[in-house]
Amino acid sequence: MKRIMLILSTASDSPKAEDFAMDLARKECASLFVLFILDSKIPESILQKLTDIGFLGGKPSEQLTQAIMKDYRQSAYRRLQEIKEKATRFSIPCEIYLEKGEFVSESIRFIKKYSIDLCILTKKRGSLLSRIIHKSVVDDLINLRPCPIQIIED
């Protein structure tokens, strides 16, 4: 049976990519694997921005960092449960995973571990200048080509 993986993260969660993955899994009689990656750098980035604008003074507490990550984890888990329930309604075999780590390395680890045939990712459109200056982690994964990759632009 073909194995399709939809990879979501705190920065890229797209109903359009979800619908594409579901439709394809149904047409191909494939199993759907959904991986949600909690970027371990997100709390640090948020706290840095809050400090830069003067909302926080000094070094933020570890409790605040943990609270941000806990909120992201809970939101991600709810999202995964919604996708699993939808897949079940369409009789699509579906496994969900929630991991914390770096996007590219976690994606590759799961692609190899589960012998994924096709990976579906979402990528936000940005201006040409933005794309030149800020290379995307999606681009990094595409360049490594661990398996065929379908990009759904959002």
Coordinates of C-alpha atoms in Angstrom, one line a residue:
M1 CA 0.0 0.0 0.0
K2 CA 1.3 3.5 -0.9
R3 CA 2.3 5.7 2.0
I4 CA 1.6 9.4 1.9
M5 CA 2.9 11.8 4.5
L6 CA 1.5 15.3 5.2
I7 CA 3.9 17.4 7.2
L8 CA 2.6 20.3 9.2
S9 CA 4.4 22.6 11.6
T10 CA 3.7 25.6 13.8
A11 CA 4.6 27.7 10.8
S12 CA 2.8 25.7 8.1
D13 CA -0.6 24.3 8.6
S14 CA -2.9 24.4 5.6
P15 CA -6.4 23.1 5.1
K16 CA -5.7 23.2 1.4
A17 CA -2.7 20.8 1.8
E18 CA -4.8 18.6 4.1
D19 CA -7.6 18.4 1.5
F20 CA -5.1 17.5 -1.2
A21 CA -3.5 14.8 1.0
M22 CA -6.9 13.3 1.9
D23 CA -8.1 13.3 -1.8
L24 CA -4.9 11.7 -3.0
A25 CA -4.9 9.1 -0.2
R26 CA -8.5 8.2 -1.1
K27 CA -7.8 8.0 -4.9
E28 CA -4.6 6.0 -4.4
C29 CA -6.0 3.7 -1.7
A30 CA -3.0 4.9 0.4
S31 CA -2.2 5.2 4.0
L32 CA -1.9 8.7 5.3
F33 CA 0.7 9.6 7.8
V34 CA 0.4 13.1 9.4
L35 CA 3.4 14.6 11.1
F36 CA 3.1 17.8 13.1
I37 CA 6.5 19.2 14.0
L38 CA 6.7 21.7 16.9
D39 CA 9.7 23.8 16.0
S40 CA 11.8 23.9 19.2
K41 CA 13.0 27.4 18.2
I42 CA 9.5 29.0 18.3
P43 CA 9.2 30.0 22.0
E44 CA 12.7 31.5 21.9
S45 CA 11.8 33.5 18.7
I46 CA 8.5 34.7 20.3
L47 CA 10.2 35.8 23.5
Q48 CA 13.0 37.5 21.6
K49 CA 10.4 39.6 19.6
L50 CA 8.5 40.5 22.8
T51 CA 11.8 41.6 24.4
D52 CA 12.8 43.6 21.3
I53 CA 9.6 45.6 21.3
G54 CA 9.9 46.2 25.1
F55 CA 7.0 44.0 26.2
L56 CA 9.4 41.9 28.3
G57 CA 12.3 43.1 30.2
G58 CA 15.4 41.0 30.9
K59 CA 15.6 37.3 30.3
P60 CA 12.2 35.6 30.2
S61 CA 11.6 32.8 32.7
E62 CA 11.8 29.1 31.8
Q63 CA 8.1 28.8 32.9
L64 CA 7.1 31.3 30.2
T65 CA 9.0 29.3 27.6
Q66 CA 7.4 26.1 28.7
A67 CA 3.9 27.7 28.7
I68 CA 4.3 28.8 25.1
M69 CA 5.5 25.3 24.0
K70 CA 2.6 23.7 26.0
D71 CA 0.1 25.8 24.2
Y72 CA 1.6 25.0 20.8
R73 CA 1.6 21.3 21.7
Q74 CA -2.1 21.3 22.7
S75 CA -3.1 23.2 19.6
A76 CA -1.1 20.8 17.4
Y77 CA -2.6 17.7 19.1
R78 CA -6.1 19.1 18.5
R79 CA -5.3 19.7 14.9
L80 CA -4.0 16.2 14.4
Q81 CA -7.1 14.7 16.1
E82 CA -9.3 16.7 13.7
I83 CA -7.4 15.3 10.7
K84 CA -7.5 11.8 12.0
E85 CA -11.3 12.0 12.5
K86 CA -11.8 13.4 9.0
A87 CA -9.7 10.5 7.6
T88 CA -11.7 8.0 9.5
R89 CA -14.9 9.4 8.0
F90 CA -13.4 8.8 4.5
S91 CA -12.1 5.4 5.5
I92 CA -8.5 6.4 5.0
P93 CA -6.0 4.6 7.1
C94 CA -4.3 7.4 9.1
E95 CA -1.6 7.6 11.7
I96 CA -0.7 10.9 13.4
Y97 CA 2.5 12.0 15.1
L98 CA 3.5 15.0 17.1
E99 CA 7.3 15.7 17.4
K100 CA 9.3 18.5 18.8
G101 CA 12.5 19.4 16.9
E102 CA 14.0 20.8 13.8
F103 CA 11.8 20.7 10.7
V104 CA 14.1 19.2 8.1
S105 CA 15.8 16.5 10.4
E106 CA 12.5 15.4 11.9
S107 CA 10.9 15.2 8.4
I108 CA 13.7 13.1 7.0
R109 CA 13.7 10.8 10.1
F110 CA 10.0 10.1 9.6
I111 CA 10.2 9.7 5.9
K112 CA 12.9 7.1 6.2
K113 CA 11.4 5.4 9.3
Y114 CA 8.0 4.8 7.6
S115 CA 9.2 4.4 4.0
I116 CA 7.1 7.2 2.7
D117 CA 6.3 7.2 -1.0
L118 CA 5.2 10.8 -1.3
C119 CA 5.5 13.8 1.0
I120 CA 3.0 16.7 1.0
L121 CA 4.1 20.1 2.3
T122 CA 2.6 23.5 2.4
K123 CA 4.5 26.6 1.5
K124 CA 3.4 30.2 2.1
R125 CA 3.8 32.5 -0.8
G126 CA 6.0 35.5 -0.3
S127 CA 7.4 38.3 -2.3
L128 CA 10.3 37.5 -4.6
L129 CA 12.6 39.6 -2.4
S130 CA 11.4 37.7 0.7
R131 CA 12.1 34.3 -1.1
I132 CA 15.6 35.4 -2.1
I133 CA 16.5 36.7 1.4
H134 CA 14.8 34.1 3.5
K135 CA 15.4 30.6 2.3
S136 CA 12.6 28.3 3.5
V137 CA 13.0 25.1 5.4
V138 CA 10.7 23.5 2.8
D139 CA 13.3 24.4 0.2
D140 CA 16.0 22.7 2.3
L141 CA 13.9 19.5 2.5
I142 CA 13.2 19.6 -1.3
N143 CA 17.0 20.0 -2.0
L144 CA 17.7 16.8 0.1
R145 CA 15.0 14.9 -1.9
P146 CA 14.4 12.1 0.6
C147 CA 11.3 11.1 -1.5
P148 CA 9.0 12.7 -4.1
I149 CA 7.6 15.9 -2.6
Q150 CA 4.4 17.7 -3.6
I151 CA 4.2 21.4 -2.6
I152 CA 0.9 23.0 -2.0
E153 CA 1.2 26.8 -2.1
D154 CA -1.0 28.6 0.4

